[in-house]
mmCIF file of C-alpha atoms in Angstrom:
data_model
loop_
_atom_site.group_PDB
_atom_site.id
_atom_site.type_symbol
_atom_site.label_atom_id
_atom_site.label_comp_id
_atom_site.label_asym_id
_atom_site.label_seq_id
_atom_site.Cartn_x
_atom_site.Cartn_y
_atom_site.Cartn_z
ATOM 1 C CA UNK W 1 27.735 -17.925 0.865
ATOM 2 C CA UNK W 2 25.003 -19.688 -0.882
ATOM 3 C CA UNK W 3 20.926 -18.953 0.062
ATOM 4 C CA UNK W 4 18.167 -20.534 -2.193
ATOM 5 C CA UNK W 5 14.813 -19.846 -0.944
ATOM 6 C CA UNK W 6 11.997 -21.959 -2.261
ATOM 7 C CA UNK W 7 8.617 -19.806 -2.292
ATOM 8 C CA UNK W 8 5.004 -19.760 -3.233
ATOM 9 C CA UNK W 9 3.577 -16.850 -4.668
ATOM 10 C CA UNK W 10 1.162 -15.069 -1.778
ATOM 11 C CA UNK W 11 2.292 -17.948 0.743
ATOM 12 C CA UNK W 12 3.734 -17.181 4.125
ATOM 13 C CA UNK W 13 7.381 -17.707 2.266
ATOM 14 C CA UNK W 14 6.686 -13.869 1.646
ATOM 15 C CA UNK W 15 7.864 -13.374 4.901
ATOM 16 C CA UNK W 16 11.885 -14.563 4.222
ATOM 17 C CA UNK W 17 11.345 -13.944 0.465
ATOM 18 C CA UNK W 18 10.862 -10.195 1.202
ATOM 19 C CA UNK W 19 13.385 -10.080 4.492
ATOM 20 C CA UNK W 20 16.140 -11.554 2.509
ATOM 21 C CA UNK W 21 15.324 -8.591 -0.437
ATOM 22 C CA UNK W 22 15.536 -6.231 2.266
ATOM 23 C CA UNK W 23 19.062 -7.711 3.358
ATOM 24 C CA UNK W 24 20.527 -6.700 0.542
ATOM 25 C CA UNK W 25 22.059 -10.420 0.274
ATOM 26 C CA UNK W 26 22.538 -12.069 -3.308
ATOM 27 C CA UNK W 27 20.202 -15.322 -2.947
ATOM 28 C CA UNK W 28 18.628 -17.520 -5.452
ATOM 29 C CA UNK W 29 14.814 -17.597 -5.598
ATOM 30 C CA UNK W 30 12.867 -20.524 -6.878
ATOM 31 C CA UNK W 31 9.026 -20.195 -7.094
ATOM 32 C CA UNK W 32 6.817 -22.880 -5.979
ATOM 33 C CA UNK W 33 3.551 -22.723 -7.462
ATOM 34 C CA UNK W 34 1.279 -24.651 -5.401
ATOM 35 C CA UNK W 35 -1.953 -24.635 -7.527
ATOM 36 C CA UNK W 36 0.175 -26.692 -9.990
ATOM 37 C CA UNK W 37 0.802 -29.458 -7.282
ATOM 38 C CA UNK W 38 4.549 -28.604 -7.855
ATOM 39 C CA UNK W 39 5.073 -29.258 -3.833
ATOM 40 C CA UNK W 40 4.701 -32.462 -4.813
ATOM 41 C CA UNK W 41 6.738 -33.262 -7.763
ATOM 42 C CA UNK W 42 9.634 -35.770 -6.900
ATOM 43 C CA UNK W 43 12.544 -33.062 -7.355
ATOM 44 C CA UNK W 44 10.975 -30.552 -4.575
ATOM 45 C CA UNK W 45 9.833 -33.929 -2.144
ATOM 46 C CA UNK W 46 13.397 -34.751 -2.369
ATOM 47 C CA UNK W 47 14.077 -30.749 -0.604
ATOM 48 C CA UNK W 48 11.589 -31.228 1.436
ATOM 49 C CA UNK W 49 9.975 -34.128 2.028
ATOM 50 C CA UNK W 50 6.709 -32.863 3.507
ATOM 51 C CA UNK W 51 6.238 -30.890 0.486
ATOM 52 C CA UNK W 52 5.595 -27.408 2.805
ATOM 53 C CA UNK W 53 7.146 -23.862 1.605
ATOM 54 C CA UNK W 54 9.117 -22.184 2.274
ATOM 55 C CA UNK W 55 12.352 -24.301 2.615
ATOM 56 C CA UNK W 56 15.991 -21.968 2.952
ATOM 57 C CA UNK W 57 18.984 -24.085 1.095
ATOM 58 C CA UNK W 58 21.737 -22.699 3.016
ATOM 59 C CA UNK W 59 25.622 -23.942 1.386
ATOM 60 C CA UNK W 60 23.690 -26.822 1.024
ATOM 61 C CA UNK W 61 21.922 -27.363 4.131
ATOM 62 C CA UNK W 62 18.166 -27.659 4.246
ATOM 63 C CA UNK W 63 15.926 -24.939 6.387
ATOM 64 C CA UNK W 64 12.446 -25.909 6.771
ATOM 65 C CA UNK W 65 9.569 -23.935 8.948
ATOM 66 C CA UNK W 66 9.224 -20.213 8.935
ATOM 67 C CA UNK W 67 10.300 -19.276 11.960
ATOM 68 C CA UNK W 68 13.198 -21.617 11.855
ATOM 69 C CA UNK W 69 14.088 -20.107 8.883
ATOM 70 C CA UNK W 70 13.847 -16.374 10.131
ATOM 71 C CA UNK W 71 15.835 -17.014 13.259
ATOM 72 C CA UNK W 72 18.449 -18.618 10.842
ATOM 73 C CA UNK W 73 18.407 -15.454 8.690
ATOM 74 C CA UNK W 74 18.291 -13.057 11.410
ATOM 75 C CA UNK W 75 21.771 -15.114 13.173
ATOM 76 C CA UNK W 76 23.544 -14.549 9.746
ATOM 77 C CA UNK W 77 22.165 -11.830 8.800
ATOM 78 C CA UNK W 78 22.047 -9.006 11.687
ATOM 79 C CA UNK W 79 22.653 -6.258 9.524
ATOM 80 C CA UNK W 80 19.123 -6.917 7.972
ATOM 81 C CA UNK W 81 16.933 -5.931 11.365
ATOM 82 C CA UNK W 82 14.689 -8.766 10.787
ATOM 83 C CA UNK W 83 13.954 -8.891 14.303
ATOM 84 C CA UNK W 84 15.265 -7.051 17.422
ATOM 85 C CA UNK W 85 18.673 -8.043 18.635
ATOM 86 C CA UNK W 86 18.805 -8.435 22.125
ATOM 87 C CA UNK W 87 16.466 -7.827 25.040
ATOM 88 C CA UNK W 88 12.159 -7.486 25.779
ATOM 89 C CA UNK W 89 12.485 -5.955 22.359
ATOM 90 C CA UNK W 90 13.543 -9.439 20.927
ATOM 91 C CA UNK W 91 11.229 -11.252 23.150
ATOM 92 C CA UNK W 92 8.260 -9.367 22.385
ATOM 93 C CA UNK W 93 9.043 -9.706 18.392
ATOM 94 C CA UNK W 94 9.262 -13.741 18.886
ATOM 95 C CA UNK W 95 6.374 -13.842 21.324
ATOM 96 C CA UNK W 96 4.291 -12.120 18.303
ATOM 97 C CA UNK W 97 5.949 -14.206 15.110
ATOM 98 C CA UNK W 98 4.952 -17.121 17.096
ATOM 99 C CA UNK W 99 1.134 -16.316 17.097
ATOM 100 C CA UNK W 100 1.109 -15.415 14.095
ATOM 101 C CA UNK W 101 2.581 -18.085 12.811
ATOM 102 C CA UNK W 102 0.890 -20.517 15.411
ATOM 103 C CA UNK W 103 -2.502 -19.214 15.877
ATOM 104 C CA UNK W 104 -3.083 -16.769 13.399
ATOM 105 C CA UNK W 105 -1.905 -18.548 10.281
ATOM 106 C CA UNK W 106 -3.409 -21.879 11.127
ATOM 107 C CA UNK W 107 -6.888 -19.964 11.380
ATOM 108 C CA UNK W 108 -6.733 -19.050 8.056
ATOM 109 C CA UNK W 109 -5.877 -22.744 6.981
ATOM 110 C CA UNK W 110 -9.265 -23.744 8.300
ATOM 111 C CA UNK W 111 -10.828 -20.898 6.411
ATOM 112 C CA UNK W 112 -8.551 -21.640 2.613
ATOM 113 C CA UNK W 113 -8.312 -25.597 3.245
ATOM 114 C CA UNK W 114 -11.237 -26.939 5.433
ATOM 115 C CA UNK W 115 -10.958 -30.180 3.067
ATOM 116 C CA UNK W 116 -7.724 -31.014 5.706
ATOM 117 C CA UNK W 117 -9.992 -31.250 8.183
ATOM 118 C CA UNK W 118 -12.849 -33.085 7.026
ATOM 119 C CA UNK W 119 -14.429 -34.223 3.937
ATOM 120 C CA UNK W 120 -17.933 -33.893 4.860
ATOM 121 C CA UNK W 121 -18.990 -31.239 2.712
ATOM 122 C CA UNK W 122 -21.175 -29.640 5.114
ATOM 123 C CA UNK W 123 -18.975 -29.714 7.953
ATOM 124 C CA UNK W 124 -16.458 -27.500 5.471
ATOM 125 C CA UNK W 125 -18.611 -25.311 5.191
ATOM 126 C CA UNK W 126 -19.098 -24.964 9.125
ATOM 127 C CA UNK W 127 -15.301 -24.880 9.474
ATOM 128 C CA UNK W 128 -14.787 -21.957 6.759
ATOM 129 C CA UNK W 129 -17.572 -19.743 8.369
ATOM 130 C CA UNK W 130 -16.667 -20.224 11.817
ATOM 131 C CA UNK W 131 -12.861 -19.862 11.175
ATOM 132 C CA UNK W 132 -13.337 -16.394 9.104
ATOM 133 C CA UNK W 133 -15.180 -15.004 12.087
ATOM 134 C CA UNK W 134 -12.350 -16.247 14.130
ATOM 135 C CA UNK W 135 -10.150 -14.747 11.961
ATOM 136 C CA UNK W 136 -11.642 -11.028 12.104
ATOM 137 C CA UNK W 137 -10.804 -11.312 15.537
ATOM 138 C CA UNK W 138 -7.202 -12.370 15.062
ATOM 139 C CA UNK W 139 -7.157 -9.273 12.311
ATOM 140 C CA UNK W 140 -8.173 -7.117 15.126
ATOM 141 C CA UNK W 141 -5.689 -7.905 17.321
ATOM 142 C CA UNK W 142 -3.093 -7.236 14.649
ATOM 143 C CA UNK W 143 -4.899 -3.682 13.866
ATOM 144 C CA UNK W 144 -4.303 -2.658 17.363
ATOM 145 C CA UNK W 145 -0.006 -3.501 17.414
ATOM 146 C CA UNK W 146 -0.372 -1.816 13.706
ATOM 147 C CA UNK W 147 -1.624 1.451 15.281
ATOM 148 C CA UNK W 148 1.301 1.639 17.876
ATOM 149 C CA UNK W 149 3.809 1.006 14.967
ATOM 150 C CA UNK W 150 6.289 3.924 15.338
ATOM 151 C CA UNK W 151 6.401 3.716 12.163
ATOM 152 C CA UNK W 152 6.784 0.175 12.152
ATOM 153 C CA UNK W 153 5.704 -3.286 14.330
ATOM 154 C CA UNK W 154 9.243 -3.424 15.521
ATOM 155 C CA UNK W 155 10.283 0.171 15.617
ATOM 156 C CA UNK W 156 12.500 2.325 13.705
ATOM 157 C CA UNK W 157 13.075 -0.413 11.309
ATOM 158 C CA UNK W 158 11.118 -3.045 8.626
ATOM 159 C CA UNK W 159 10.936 -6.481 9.817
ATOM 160 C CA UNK W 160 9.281 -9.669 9.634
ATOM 161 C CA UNK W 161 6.912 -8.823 11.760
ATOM 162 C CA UNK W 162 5.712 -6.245 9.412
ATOM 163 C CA UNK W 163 5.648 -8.847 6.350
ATOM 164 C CA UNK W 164 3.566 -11.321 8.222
ATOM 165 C CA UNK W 165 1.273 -8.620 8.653
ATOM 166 C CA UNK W 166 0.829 -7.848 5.127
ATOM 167 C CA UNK W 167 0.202 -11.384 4.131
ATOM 168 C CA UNK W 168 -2.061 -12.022 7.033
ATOM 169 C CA UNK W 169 -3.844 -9.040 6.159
ATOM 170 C CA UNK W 170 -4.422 -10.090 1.862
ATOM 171 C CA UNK W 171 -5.340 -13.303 3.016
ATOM 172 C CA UNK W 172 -8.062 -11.846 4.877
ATOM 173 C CA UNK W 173 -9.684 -10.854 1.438
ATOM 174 C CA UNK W 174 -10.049 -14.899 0.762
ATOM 175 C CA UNK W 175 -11.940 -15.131 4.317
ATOM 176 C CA UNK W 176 -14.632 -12.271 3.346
ATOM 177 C CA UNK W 177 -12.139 -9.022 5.265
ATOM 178 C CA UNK W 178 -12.113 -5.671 3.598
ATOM 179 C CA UNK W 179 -8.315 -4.777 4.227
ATOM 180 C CA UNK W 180 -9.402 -1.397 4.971
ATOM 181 C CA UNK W 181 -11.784 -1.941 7.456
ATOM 182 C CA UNK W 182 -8.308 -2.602 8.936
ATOM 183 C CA UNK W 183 -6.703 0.777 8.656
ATOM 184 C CA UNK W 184 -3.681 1.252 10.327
ATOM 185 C CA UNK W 185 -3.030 -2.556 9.035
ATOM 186 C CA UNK W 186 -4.110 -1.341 5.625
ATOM 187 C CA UNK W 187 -1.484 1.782 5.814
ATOM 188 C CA UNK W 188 1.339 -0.580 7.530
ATOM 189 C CA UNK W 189 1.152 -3.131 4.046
ATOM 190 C CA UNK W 190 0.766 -0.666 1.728
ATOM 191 C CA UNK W 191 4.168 0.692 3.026
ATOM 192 C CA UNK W 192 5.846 -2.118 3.698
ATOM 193 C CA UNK W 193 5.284 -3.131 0.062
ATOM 194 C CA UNK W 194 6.047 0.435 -1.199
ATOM 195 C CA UNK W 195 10.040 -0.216 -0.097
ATOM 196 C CA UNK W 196 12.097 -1.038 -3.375
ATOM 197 C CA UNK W 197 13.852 -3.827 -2.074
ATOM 198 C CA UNK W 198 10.113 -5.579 -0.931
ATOM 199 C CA UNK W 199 8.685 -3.967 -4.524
ATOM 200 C CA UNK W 200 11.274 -6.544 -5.883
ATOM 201 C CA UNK W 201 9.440 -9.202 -3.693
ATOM 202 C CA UNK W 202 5.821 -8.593 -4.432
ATOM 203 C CA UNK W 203 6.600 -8.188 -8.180
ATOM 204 C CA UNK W 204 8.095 -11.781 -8.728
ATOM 205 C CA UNK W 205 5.298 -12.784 -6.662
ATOM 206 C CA UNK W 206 2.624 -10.792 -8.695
ATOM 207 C CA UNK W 207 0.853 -9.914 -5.201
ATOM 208 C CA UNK W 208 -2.364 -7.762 -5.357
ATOM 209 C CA UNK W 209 -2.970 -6.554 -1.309
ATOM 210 C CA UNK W 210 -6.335 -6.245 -1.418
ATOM 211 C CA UNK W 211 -8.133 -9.083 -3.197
ATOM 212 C CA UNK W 212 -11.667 -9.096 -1.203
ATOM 213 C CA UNK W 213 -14.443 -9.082 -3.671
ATOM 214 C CA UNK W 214 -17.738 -7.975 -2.222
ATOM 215 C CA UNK W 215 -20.801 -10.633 -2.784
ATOM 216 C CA UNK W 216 -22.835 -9.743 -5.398
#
């Protein structure tokens, strides 16, 4: 078996990145940084065309969108827990990684790249502020499933929904959100990244959870 995961640093690859550390699985990681345009050099446009992260090379075969590449993980992985394996359980877990994927992430995309949605410099500044309030509210939501972790999202084991948190969570710090006005969010990322094999994870991606910086 052959797994090459192509990540950014603090992207939503964190997810895989830290569920396939958590697998115990021998898999190449390649680092994407994203500030440096590298999605776009010819050699990772010829991986992945649409230049997005993170992409799963799998023997060869090319895995593109996050929860694509999670159920693809989770079918050859079981062993790893990164989601439920039968039942409500499972269908709860996908009904969440969806929105979070689908709603929540895309929120913060209007708050970190308004300039995809217009280039009227004003109307950026519109999107950003109105998306980071909408975001709070999506942080919220996620505060309330983190205080009925038991101990966590999924149960008696770490999963993915637990990494999206965390990176959900430390992007809030680019949208203006205190992590820990977010406790039980707060607590649920600071263990999460605590576990050795995730330690491995957040330490090739030099992650810092809480980046908010209060205006002056």
């Amino acid at each position: 078996m052959s797994l090459t995961l192509y990540f950014a640093p603090g992207a939503c690859s964190f997810v895989p990145h830290s569920m396939l550390e958590l697998s115990g699985t021998a898999f190449e990681p390649h680092s994407v940084k994203l500030h440096k345009n590298e999605q776009r050099s010819p050699e990772y446009l010829a991986i992945n065309p649409r230049g997005q992260v993170p992409v799963l090379v799998d023997d060869g075969q090319v895995i593109t969108q996050i929860v694509a590449i999670l159920l693809h993980l989770d079918a050859k992985l079981p062993e790893a827990g990164i989601l439920p394996a039968s039942g409500l359980a499972r269908t709860r877990a996908l009904q969440t990684l969806t929105w979070m994927n689908n709603t929540v992430h895309p929120t913060f995309t209007h708050v970190f790249m308004p300039d995809k949605f217009t280039d009227d410099e004003a109307a950026k500044q519109a999107i950003r502020a109105h998306a980071a309030k909408t975001y709070k509210g999506l942080l919220d939501e996620i505060e309330v499933m983190a205080r009925q972790a038991s101990p966590w999202m999924m149960g008696e084991r770490p999963g993915a929904l637990d990494a999206y948190a965390l990176t959900l969570l430390r992007w809030g710090g680019f949208a203006g959100i205190d992590p820990t006005t977010q406790p039980a969010t707060w607590d649920l990322a600071q263990r999460f990244a605590a576990l050795a094999p995730v330690a491995r994870a957040v330490e090739r991606e030099k992650l810092v959870l809480n980046i908010y910086k209060p205006k002056a």
